[in-house]
Amino acid sequence: MRVPPEMMTSTAMLFERNDAFVVEAFRRGEFDYLEGVGEVPEANFFRAIVGKKILEKLAATYPSPLKKHDVPLWVYIASDISMRFHGEHHFASYPYVVRTGGMLEAFGPEMGCKVTHPRTGDVTLTCAGFNDKNAYDRQTPCDQDYLRKMARNTDADDLQSWFNRDVVGIFKQHHALDSEGIFIGDGTYLFVPDNDNYEGSSRLLFDEHNHPVDSKILTPQQRARCRWRRCYKLVSLIHTDRQGEFFLYAGIAVASGKDHECPILYRLVEQFVAAHGKGVMKRLILDRGFLDGPAIGRCKQEWGIDVLIPAKSNMDVFVDVVGLATAGKLNFEPWVRPTPDANPVPVHRPENVRKREEKRQRTLARRKAETTVEAGSLDLSKIVICSEVAAVREVKTFSTCPVPLNVTVNREIYGDGHHEYWVLLDTAPVANSGQSRQDYMLRTAIEERHRQLKCYSDLEAFTSRAFSLVAHQVVFVLLTYSLMQWFLLRIGRKELNPRTRMRVLELLRPAVTVIVIYYQNYVAYVSPLQHQELVLTLNEAARKKILAKTRRLRRNLAKQLQHPRSL
């Protein structure tokens, strides 16, 4: 099973599915290997990124710190992606990820196959490897220490530049970027234990909502609700479409927690335009923390990017347009949040199901009518009963911004009758009053991305205090997340893109076991019953050939682990 040096190339192994070709060869008594597997989403995921040569392109552009590679870079990248796919960040977990995941299933027996451990009797793996330097038989495609050292020695700035330039360029090559060019920018804090050995981290004071505050301007009561926390800052660009059907990370920067995100974000935008050209990013949606008049003007004038951003209440432009609103000089229109499309009702709904649904709707309507809310039981000053919008075009009172702005004034009317205003600034022409507000709703999606990645992908559960490994974990978590978003779009499961990683895997995981037959870089998937029928209908000559090959494979596998390492 050892791979000779002349075959150690950077090209990933891949077995193309061709059931008819492989089954016909099996009927003649010809096959290379056979195993039973539980079909897992990871295997299909790897087949997709290898089949489209994405893994090969990632390896070709990776900023490796090594001049000589005993293990091909595609193996390193695939192994790292596999760990993030399963939510694992400890490199010591790599052997167990290989055993339980689908990476080896995707790359076939040339990378690894199942054998019985000679001492414990447990089913484990034997892997061919890519060099002759191991004293022990390999039970993983590469050593976990190789993964850790490779990640630690890769320069953090080079790694982030690789993602922002080369990885996003690969997505562009595969038409993953939507033609509307909508991007969302935001910053978030990545909290770590209060240990000053975390390289490049900062210790800041945060309130109960995890917003940084200045201790000098707080009252003792406010100070009591705050706490000091050590953190990094992640500034990112996310690409999406107007329906929010996918989210691809298109730019990332990991910095010290004390660094201001505004210049970092606009530097990411400049780097994006330089790497991928003008006209790819057309719409940039930001929160008010990125208010910078000259930078907004540069986005519009030099790069053709329309910026949508809220105004602060102390800005002249805010005071001016709200003054027009309170004076009754603006024409407000009602704005209703768009409702998501309801699931289509089956055309041929059974009569008993139709009657049950009608009864349920009558019950809900009766309960709603019977519910009476006493006037004093709710705080009407906090309940929005109506939203209205009005547009003011060609506003120039944002003096530091060199381009005129189209302003959307949003008025929220509460149950007790009082009004509150908030304002959106837009460098794009406003066709109707509610369009800018509708677009700005996409920005809240990035908050949900951050929550999911922190809670379900352990984005900030760093296992090392070295900044290179901190940046490495962030880059590969977001790379795996973006590849998974692309994969779900490709297989027509875009409805899963908003779900968490664990939920996606649950919904993609079938409950069947298949027999996989390998032959000449092709593979066939047959059910156990199909395989049994196939074997029982073989002619005598083919049966004898398969029997001889099966015995030879079994003897070879029994001798694979002569010097295993305990795990």
Coordinates of C-alpha atoms in Angstrom, one line a residue:
M1 CA 0.0 0.0 0.0
R2 CA 3.0 2.3 0.1
V3 CA 2.9 5.1 -2.5
P4 CA 6.1 5.2 -4.5
P5 CA 8.0 8.6 -4.7
E6 CA 7.3 9.1 -8.3
M7 CA 3.5 9.1 -7.6
M8 CA 3.8 11.7 -4.8
T9 CA 2.1 14.6 -6.6
S10 CA -0.1 17.4 -5.5
T11 CA -3.1 16.0 -7.3
A12 CA -5.8 14.7 -5.1
M13 CA -7.0 11.1 -5.4
L14 CA -10.5 10.8 -6.6
F15 CA -12.7 7.8 -7.7
E16 CA -15.3 8.8 -10.2
R17 CA -18.7 7.2 -9.8
N18 CA -19.6 4.9 -12.6
D19 CA -21.9 2.2 -11.4
A20 CA -22.5 0.5 -14.8
F21 CA -18.8 0.3 -15.7
V22 CA -17.7 -1.1 -12.3
V23 CA -20.6 -3.6 -12.0
E24 CA -19.9 -4.9 -15.5
A25 CA -16.2 -5.4 -14.5
F26 CA -17.3 -7.2 -11.3
R27 CA -19.5 -9.5 -13.4
R28 CA -16.3 -10.5 -15.2
G29 CA -14.6 -11.1 -11.8
E30 CA -12.5 -7.9 -11.8
F31 CA -12.4 -5.4 -9.0
D32 CA -9.7 -3.7 -6.9
Y33 CA -11.2 -3.3 -3.5
L34 CA -14.6 -3.6 -1.8
E35 CA -16.0 -2.3 1.5
G36 CA -19.3 -1.6 3.2
V37 CA -19.8 2.0 4.4
G38 CA -22.5 4.2 5.9
E39 CA -22.9 7.0 3.4
V40 CA -21.9 10.3 5.2
P41 CA -22.3 13.9 4.1
E42 CA -18.5 14.5 4.5
A43 CA -17.7 12.0 1.7
N44 CA -20.0 13.7 -0.7
F45 CA -18.7 17.1 0.3
F46 CA -15.1 16.1 -0.4
R47 CA -16.1 14.5 -3.7
A48 CA -17.6 17.8 -4.7
I49 CA -14.6 20.0 -3.9
V50 CA -12.2 17.5 -5.4
G51 CA -14.3 16.9 -8.5
K52 CA -14.4 20.6 -9.2
K53 CA -10.6 20.8 -8.5
I54 CA -11.2 23.2 -5.7
L55 CA -9.0 21.2 -3.3
E56 CA -6.2 21.2 -5.9
K57 CA -6.5 24.9 -6.4
L58 CA -6.4 25.5 -2.7
A59 CA -3.2 23.5 -2.4
A60 CA -1.6 25.2 -5.4
T61 CA -2.0 28.6 -3.8
Y62 CA -1.4 27.8 -0.1
P63 CA 1.4 29.9 1.5
S64 CA 3.4 26.9 2.7
P65 CA 6.3 27.7 5.0
L66 CA 8.1 24.6 3.7
K67 CA 10.4 24.2 0.7
K68 CA 10.1 20.4 0.6
H69 CA 6.8 18.6 1.2
D70 CA 6.9 15.0 2.4
V71 CA 3.1 15.1 2.5
P72 CA 1.2 16.8 -0.4
L73 CA -0.4 20.1 0.5
W74 CA -3.8 18.8 -0.5
V75 CA -3.7 16.1 2.2
Y76 CA -2.9 18.8 4.8
I77 CA -5.7 21.1 3.6
A78 CA -8.2 18.2 3.4
S79 CA -7.3 16.9 6.8
D80 CA -7.7 20.4 8.3
I81 CA -11.0 20.9 6.6
S82 CA -12.2 17.5 7.9
M83 CA -11.4 18.5 11.5
R84 CA -13.4 21.8 11.2
F85 CA -16.2 19.9 9.4
H86 CA -16.6 17.9 12.6
G87 CA -16.1 20.9 14.9
E88 CA -12.7 19.6 16.2
H89 CA -9.8 22.0 16.8
H90 CA -7.4 19.9 18.9
F91 CA -4.9 18.3 16.5
A92 CA -4.8 15.3 18.8
S93 CA -8.4 14.6 17.7
Y94 CA -7.3 14.0 14.1
P95 CA -7.0 10.2 14.3
Y96 CA -10.5 9.9 15.7
V97 CA -11.9 12.3 13.0
V98 CA -10.3 10.1 10.3
R99 CA -11.9 7.0 11.8
T100 CA -15.4 8.4 12.1
G101 CA -15.5 10.8 9.2
G102 CA -15.9 10.4 5.5
M103 CA -12.7 11.7 4.2
L104 CA -11.1 8.3 3.5
E105 CA -14.3 7.1 2.0
A106 CA -14.1 10.0 -0.6
F107 CA -10.5 9.3 -1.5
G108 CA -10.7 5.5 -1.5
P109 CA -8.4 2.6 -0.4
E110 CA -5.3 4.2 -1.8
M111 CA -5.4 6.6 1.1
G112 CA -6.6 4.2 3.8
C113 CA -8.6 1.1 4.5
K114 CA -10.1 -0.7 7.5
V115 CA -8.1 -3.4 9.3
T116 CA -8.1 -5.3 12.6
H117 CA -5.6 -4.2 15.2
P118 CA -3.3 -7.2 16.0
R119 CA -3.3 -6.5 19.8
T120 CA -6.6 -5.0 20.6
G121 CA -8.7 -6.7 17.9
D122 CA -10.4 -3.3 17.3
V123 CA -11.2 -2.3 13.7
T124 CA -8.9 0.5 12.9
L125 CA -7.2 2.0 9.7
T126 CA -4.1 1.4 7.8
C127 CA -3.0 4.3 5.5
A128 CA -0.5 4.1 2.7
G129 CA 1.2 7.4 3.5
F130 CA 3.4 9.5 1.2
N131 CA 6.9 8.7 2.4
D132 CA 9.0 6.0 4.1
K133 CA 9.9 8.0 7.2
N134 CA 7.6 6.3 9.7
A135 CA 8.9 3.7 12.1
Y136 CA 5.3 2.7 13.0
D137 CA 2.6 1.6 10.6
R138 CA 0.4 4.6 9.7
Q139 CA -3.2 4.7 11.0
T140 CA -3.8 8.2 9.6
P141 CA -2.9 9.7 6.2
C142 CA -0.5 12.1 7.9
D143 CA 0.7 12.6 11.5
Q144 CA -1.2 15.0 13.8
D145 CA 2.1 16.6 14.7
Y146 CA 2.7 17.4 11.0
L147 CA -0.7 19.2 10.9
R148 CA 0.1 21.2 14.1
K149 CA 3.6 22.2 13.0
M150 CA 2.4 23.2 9.5
A151 CA -0.4 25.4 11.0
R152 CA 1.9 27.0 13.6
N153 CA 4.7 27.8 11.1
T154 CA 2.4 29.3 8.5
D155 CA 2.6 33.1 8.8
A156 CA -0.7 34.6 10.0
D157 CA -0.7 37.5 7.6
D158 CA 0.1 35.3 4.6
L159 CA -2.7 32.9 5.6
Q160 CA -5.3 35.7 5.8
S161 CA -4.1 37.1 2.5
W162 CA -4.4 33.7 0.9
F163 CA -8.0 33.5 2.0
N164 CA -8.9 37.0 0.9
R165 CA -7.1 36.7 -2.4
D166 CA -6.8 33.1 -3.6
V167 CA -9.7 31.4 -1.8
V168 CA -12.2 34.0 -2.8
G169 CA -10.8 34.0 -6.3
I170 CA -11.5 30.2 -6.5
F171 CA -15.1 30.9 -5.4
K172 CA -15.3 33.5 -8.2
Q173 CA -14.0 31.0 -10.8
H174 CA -16.8 28.6 -9.8
H175 CA -19.5 31.3 -10.2
A176 CA -20.3 31.3 -6.5
L177 CA -20.5 35.2 -6.4
D178 CA -23.9 36.5 -7.1
S179 CA -24.3 39.1 -9.9
E180 CA -26.0 41.6 -7.6
G181 CA -22.7 41.9 -5.6
I182 CA -24.2 42.4 -2.1
F183 CA -21.6 42.3 0.7
I184 CA -22.1 42.8 4.4
G185 CA -19.3 44.1 6.7
D186 CA -19.0 43.7 10.4
G187 CA -16.7 43.2 13.3
T188 CA -17.0 40.9 16.3
Y189 CA -15.0 40.1 19.4
L190 CA -13.5 36.7 19.9
F191 CA -13.1 36.1 23.7
V192 CA -10.3 34.1 25.2
P193 CA -9.3 33.2 28.8
D194 CA -7.7 36.0 30.8
N195 CA -4.2 34.9 30.0
D196 CA -1.7 37.5 28.7
N197 CA 0.2 34.8 26.9
Y198 CA -2.4 34.9 24.1
E199 CA -0.3 36.7 21.5
G200 CA -1.7 40.0 20.3
S201 CA -4.8 39.9 22.5
S202 CA -6.2 42.9 24.5
R203 CA -7.9 43.2 27.8
L204 CA -11.0 45.5 27.6
L205 CA -13.9 46.4 29.8
F206 CA -17.3 45.2 28.5
D207 CA -20.8 45.9 29.7
E208 CA -23.5 43.2 30.2
H209 CA -24.2 43.2 26.5
N210 CA -20.5 42.6 25.6
H211 CA -20.1 46.1 24.3
P212 CA -16.7 47.8 25.1
V213 CA -17.0 50.8 27.5
D214 CA -14.8 53.4 28.9
S215 CA -14.4 53.0 32.7
K216 CA -13.7 56.7 33.1
I217 CA -17.2 57.8 32.2
L218 CA -19.1 55.1 34.1
T219 CA -21.0 55.6 37.3
P220 CA -20.2 53.1 40.2
Q221 CA -23.6 51.4 39.5
Q222 CA -22.7 51.0 35.8
R223 CA -19.2 49.9 36.6
A224 CA -20.6 47.1 38.8
R225 CA -22.3 45.6 35.8
C226 CA -19.2 45.5 33.7
R227 CA -16.2 43.1 33.6
W228 CA -12.8 42.9 32.1
R229 CA -12.3 40.4 29.3
R230 CA -9.4 39.4 27.0
C231 CA -10.2 39.3 23.3
Y232 CA -9.3 39.4 19.7
K233 CA -11.3 41.2 17.0
L234 CA -12.6 39.6 13.8
V235 CA -13.5 41.9 10.9
S236 CA -15.2 40.2 8.0
L237 CA -16.9 40.7 4.7
I238 CA -19.7 38.3 3.9
H239 CA -21.2 37.8 0.5
T240 CA -24.9 37.0 0.1
D241 CA -27.8 37.5 -2.3
R242 CA -31.0 39.6 -1.8
Q243 CA -32.9 36.6 -0.5
G244 CA -30.2 35.6 2.0
E245 CA -29.9 32.1 0.5
F246 CA -26.2 31.7 1.2
F247 CA -23.4 33.4 3.1
L248 CA -19.8 33.2 1.8
Y249 CA -16.9 34.8 3.7
A250 CA -15.1 37.0 1.2
G251 CA -12.7 38.8 3.5
I252 CA -11.4 38.3 7.0
A253 CA -8.9 40.0 9.3
V254 CA -8.0 38.9 12.9
A255 CA -6.6 41.7 15.0
S256 CA -6.1 42.8 18.5
G257 CA -9.3 43.6 20.4
K258 CA -8.3 47.2 20.9
D259 CA -7.8 47.9 17.2
H260 CA -10.6 49.9 15.6
E261 CA -12.5 47.9 13.0
C262 CA -13.3 50.8 10.6
P263 CA -9.9 51.2 8.9
I264 CA -9.5 47.4 8.8
L265 CA -12.8 46.9 7.0
Y266 CA -12.1 49.5 4.4
R267 CA -8.7 48.0 3.9
L268 CA -10.4 44.7 3.2
V269 CA -12.6 46.3 0.7
E270 CA -9.6 47.9 -1.1
Q271 CA -7.8 44.5 -1.1
F272 CA -10.9 42.8 -2.5
V273 CA -11.2 45.3 -5.4
A274 CA -7.5 45.0 -6.1
A275 CA -7.6 41.2 -6.2
H276 CA -10.9 40.6 -7.9
G277 CA -11.6 43.7 -9.9
K278 CA -14.2 46.4 -10.0
G279 CA -17.9 45.5 -10.4
V280 CA -17.8 42.3 -8.3
M281 CA -18.7 44.2 -5.1
K282 CA -21.6 46.5 -5.9
R283 CA -23.4 46.9 -2.6
L284 CA -21.8 47.2 0.8
I285 CA -24.1 47.1 3.9
L286 CA -22.5 48.3 7.2
D287 CA -23.4 49.3 10.7
R288 CA -22.8 52.7 12.2
G289 CA -19.5 51.8 13.6
F290 CA -18.0 52.1 10.1
L291 CA -19.1 55.7 9.5
D292 CA -16.3 57.3 7.7
G293 CA -17.2 60.1 5.1
P294 CA -14.0 60.0 3.0
A295 CA -14.0 56.1 2.9
I296 CA -17.6 56.0 1.9
G297 CA -16.9 58.6 -0.8
R298 CA -13.9 56.6 -2.1
C299 CA -16.0 53.4 -2.3
K300 CA -18.5 55.2 -4.5
Q301 CA -16.2 57.3 -6.6
E302 CA -13.2 55.0 -7.1
W303 CA -14.7 51.5 -6.9
G304 CA -18.3 52.0 -7.9
I305 CA -19.6 50.5 -4.6
D306 CA -22.8 51.8 -3.1
V307 CA -22.7 51.9 0.7
L308 CA -25.7 51.6 2.9
I309 CA -25.1 52.6 6.6
P310 CA -27.2 54.0 9.5
A311 CA -26.5 57.6 10.7
K312 CA -25.7 58.5 14.3
S313 CA -28.2 60.6 16.2
N314 CA -25.6 63.4 16.8
M315 CA -24.8 63.9 13.1
D316 CA -26.0 67.0 11.3
V317 CA -27.6 64.9 8.6
F318 CA -29.7 63.0 11.2
V319 CA -30.8 66.3 12.9
D320 CA -31.7 67.9 9.6
V321 CA -33.9 65.1 8.2
V322 CA -35.6 64.3 11.5
G323 CA -36.3 68.1 11.8
L324 CA -38.1 67.9 8.4
A325 CA -40.1 64.8 9.6
T326 CA -41.3 66.5 12.8
A327 CA -42.2 69.6 10.9
G328 CA -44.5 67.5 8.7
K329 CA -42.5 68.2 5.5
L330 CA -41.9 64.5 4.6
N331 CA -44.4 62.1 3.0
F332 CA -44.3 58.9 5.1
E333 CA -45.5 55.6 3.7
P334 CA -46.3 52.5 5.8
W335 CA -43.6 49.8 5.8
V336 CA -44.4 46.1 6.5
R337 CA -41.7 43.5 7.0
P338 CA -41.9 41.0 4.1
T339 CA -43.1 37.6 5.2
P340 CA -41.3 34.5 4.1
D341 CA -42.9 32.4 1.5
A342 CA -45.2 29.8 3.0
N343 CA -44.7 26.1 2.3
P344 CA -46.8 25.2 -0.7
V345 CA -50.0 23.3 0.0
P346 CA -50.1 19.9 -1.6
V347 CA -52.4 19.8 -4.6
H348 CA -53.7 16.3 -3.7
R349 CA -54.2 16.8 0.0
P350 CA -56.2 13.8 1.6
E351 CA -59.6 14.7 2.8
N352 CA -59.0 13.8 6.4
V353 CA -55.8 16.0 6.4
R354 CA -57.7 18.9 4.9
K355 CA -60.5 18.7 7.5
R356 CA -58.0 18.4 10.4
E357 CA -56.2 21.5 9.2
E358 CA -59.5 23.5 8.9
K359 CA -60.4 22.5 12.4
R360 CA -57.0 23.5 13.7
Q361 CA -57.3 26.9 12.0
R362 CA -60.8 27.5 13.5
T363 CA -59.4 26.6 17.0
L364 CA -56.6 29.1 16.6
A365 CA -58.9 31.8 15.4
R366 CA -61.3 31.2 18.4
R367 CA -58.4 31.3 20.9
K368 CA -57.1 34.5 19.4
A369 CA -60.6 36.1 19.6
E370 CA -61.0 35.0 23.2
T371 CA -57.6 36.5 24.3
T372 CA -58.1 39.9 25.7
V373 CA -55.2 42.0 26.8
E374 CA -55.8 44.4 29.6
A375 CA -54.5 47.9 28.9
G376 CA -52.3 48.0 32.0
S377 CA -50.8 44.5 31.6
L378 CA -48.4 45.6 28.8
D379 CA -45.9 48.4 28.5
L380 CA -47.3 50.1 25.4
S381 CA -44.3 52.5 25.2
K382 CA -42.2 49.5 24.1
I383 CA -44.5 47.9 21.5
V384 CA -44.2 49.0 17.9
I385 CA -47.6 49.1 16.3
C386 CA -46.6 50.7 12.9
S387 CA -43.5 51.4 10.9
E388 CA -43.2 54.2 8.3
V389 CA -40.5 55.3 5.9
A390 CA -39.8 58.5 3.9
A391 CA -37.0 59.3 1.4
V392 CA -34.9 62.5 1.2
R393 CA -32.7 62.6 -1.9
E394 CA -29.4 64.3 -2.7
V395 CA -28.5 65.3 0.9
K396 CA -25.1 67.0 1.3
T397 CA -25.0 67.8 5.1
F398 CA -22.6 64.9 5.8
S399 CA -19.8 67.3 5.2
T400 CA -16.9 64.8 5.2
C401 CA -18.5 62.6 2.6
P402 CA -17.7 63.9 -1.0
V403 CA -20.8 62.4 -2.6
P404 CA -24.5 63.3 -2.0
L405 CA -26.5 60.8 0.0
N406 CA -30.0 59.5 -0.3
V407 CA -31.6 59.3 3.1
T408 CA -34.3 57.0 4.3
V409 CA -36.1 58.2 7.4
N410 CA -37.6 55.4 9.5
R411 CA -40.4 56.3 11.9
E412 CA -41.5 53.7 14.5
I413 CA -44.9 54.4 16.1
Y414 CA -45.4 52.9 19.6
G415 CA -48.6 51.8 21.4
D416 CA -48.6 54.9 23.6
G417 CA -48.5 57.2 20.6
H418 CA -44.9 58.4 20.8
H419 CA -42.5 58.3 17.8
E420 CA -38.9 57.3 17.4
Y421 CA -36.7 57.9 14.3
W422 CA -33.7 56.2 12.9
V423 CA -32.0 57.1 9.6
L424 CA -30.2 55.2 6.8
L425 CA -27.6 56.8 4.5
D426 CA -27.3 55.4 1.0
T427 CA -25.0 56.3 -1.9
A428 CA -27.3 54.4 -4.3
P429 CA -30.3 55.9 -5.9
V430 CA -33.5 55.3 -3.9
A431 CA -36.2 54.0 -6.2
N432 CA -38.8 53.7 -3.4
S433 CA -38.8 54.6 0.2
G434 CA -38.7 51.1 1.6
Q435 CA -35.9 49.6 -0.5
S436 CA -33.0 50.7 1.6
R437 CA -34.6 49.5 4.8
Q438 CA -35.4 46.2 3.1
D439 CA -31.7 45.9 2.0
Y440 CA -30.5 46.8 5.5
M441 CA -32.4 43.8 7.0
L442 CA -29.7 41.6 5.4
R443 CA -27.1 43.1 7.8
T444 CA -28.6 41.3 10.8
A445 CA -27.8 38.0 9.1
I446 CA -24.1 38.5 9.9
E447 CA -24.9 38.6 13.6
E448 CA -26.6 35.2 13.3
R449 CA -23.5 33.8 11.4
H450 CA -21.3 34.9 14.2
R451 CA -23.6 33.4 16.8
Q452 CA -23.7 30.0 15.0
L453 CA -20.0 29.9 14.4
K454 CA -19.1 30.7 18.0
C455 CA -21.7 28.4 19.5
Y456 CA -21.7 25.4 17.1
S457 CA -18.3 25.5 15.4
D458 CA -16.3 26.8 18.4
L459 CA -14.9 29.7 16.4
E460 CA -13.3 31.2 19.5
A461 CA -12.5 28.0 21.4
F462 CA -8.7 28.4 20.7
T463 CA -6.5 25.5 21.7
S464 CA -3.3 27.5 21.5
R465 CA -2.0 30.9 22.6
A466 CA 0.2 31.4 19.5
F467 CA -1.3 34.0 17.2
S468 CA -0.5 32.0 14.1
L469 CA -2.7 29.1 15.4
V470 CA -5.4 31.5 16.4
A471 CA -5.5 33.0 12.9
H472 CA -5.3 29.5 11.4
Q473 CA -8.3 28.3 13.4
V474 CA -10.4 31.3 12.3
V475 CA -9.4 30.9 8.6
F476 CA -10.1 27.2 8.4
V477 CA -13.4 27.4 10.3
L478 CA -14.6 30.1 7.9
L479 CA -13.1 28.3 4.9
T480 CA -15.0 25.1 5.8
Y481 CA -18.2 27.1 6.5
S482 CA -18.0 28.9 3.1
L483 CA -17.2 25.6 1.2
M484 CA -20.2 24.0 2.9
Q485 CA -22.5 26.9 1.8
W486 CA -21.2 26.4 -1.7
F487 CA -21.8 22.7 -1.5
L488 CA -25.4 23.0 -0.3
L489 CA -26.2 25.4 -3.1
R490 CA -24.6 23.0 -5.6
I491 CA -26.7 20.0 -4.5
G492 CA -29.9 22.1 -4.4
R493 CA -30.3 22.2 -0.6
K494 CA -30.1 26.0 -0.2
E495 CA -32.8 25.8 2.5
L496 CA -30.2 24.3 4.8
N497 CA -27.7 27.2 4.5
P498 CA -29.2 29.1 7.5
R499 CA -29.1 26.1 9.8
T500 CA -26.3 25.3 12.2
R501 CA -23.5 22.9 11.3
M502 CA -24.8 20.0 13.5
R503 CA -28.4 20.4 12.2
V504 CA -27.2 20.4 8.6
L505 CA -25.2 17.2 9.1
E506 CA -28.3 15.6 10.7
L507 CA -30.5 16.5 7.8
L508 CA -28.0 15.4 5.2
R509 CA -27.1 12.0 6.9
P510 CA -29.0 9.1 5.2
A511 CA -29.8 6.0 7.2
V512 CA -28.6 3.4 4.7
T513 CA -25.4 1.4 4.4
V514 CA -24.0 0.7 0.9
I515 CA -21.4 -1.6 -0.6
V516 CA -18.6 0.3 -2.4
I517 CA -16.8 -1.4 -5.2
Y518 CA -13.5 0.1 -6.5
Y519 CA -12.1 -0.6 -10.0
Q520 CA -9.6 1.4 -12.0
N521 CA -10.3 4.8 -10.4
Y522 CA -14.0 4.3 -10.7
V523 CA -16.4 3.4 -7.9
A524 CA -19.9 1.9 -7.8
Y525 CA -22.4 2.1 -4.9
V526 CA -24.8 -0.8 -4.5
S527 CA -27.2 -1.8 -1.7
P528 CA -26.5 -4.9 0.3
L529 CA -29.3 -6.7 -1.5
Q530 CA -28.0 -5.6 -4.9
H531 CA -24.6 -6.9 -4.0
Q532 CA -25.9 -10.2 -2.9
E533 CA -27.9 -10.6 -6.1
L534 CA -24.8 -9.7 -8.1
V535 CA -22.6 -12.3 -6.3
L536 CA -25.2 -15.0 -6.6
T537 CA -25.6 -14.5 -10.4
L538 CA -21.9 -14.6 -11.3
N539 CA -20.7 -17.3 -13.6
E540 CA -18.2 -19.9 -12.4
A541 CA -15.1 -18.3 -13.9
A542 CA -15.9 -14.8 -12.5
R543 CA -16.8 -16.4 -9.1
K544 CA -13.4 -18.1 -8.8
K545 CA -11.5 -14.9 -9.8
I546 CA -13.4 -12.9 -7.2
L547 CA -12.8 -15.5 -4.5
A548 CA -9.1 -15.6 -5.2
K549 CA -8.8 -11.7 -5.2
T550 CA -10.9 -11.6 -2.0
R551 CA -8.6 -14.1 -0.2
R552 CA -5.5 -12.2 -1.4
L553 CA -6.9 -8.8 -0.1
R554 CA -7.8 -10.4 3.2
R555 CA -4.3 -11.8 3.7
N556 CA -2.7 -8.5 2.8
L557 CA -4.9 -6.5 5.1
A558 CA -4.2 -8.9 8.0
K559 CA -0.5 -8.1 7.6
Q560 CA -0.8 -4.3 7.2
L561 CA -0.3 -3.4 10.9
Q562 CA 2.8 -5.2 11.9
H563 CA 4.2 -2.3 14.0
P564 CA 1.2 -0.3 15.1
R565 CA 1.4 2.7 17.4
S566 CA -1.0 2.8 20.3
L567 CA -3.6 5.6 20.1

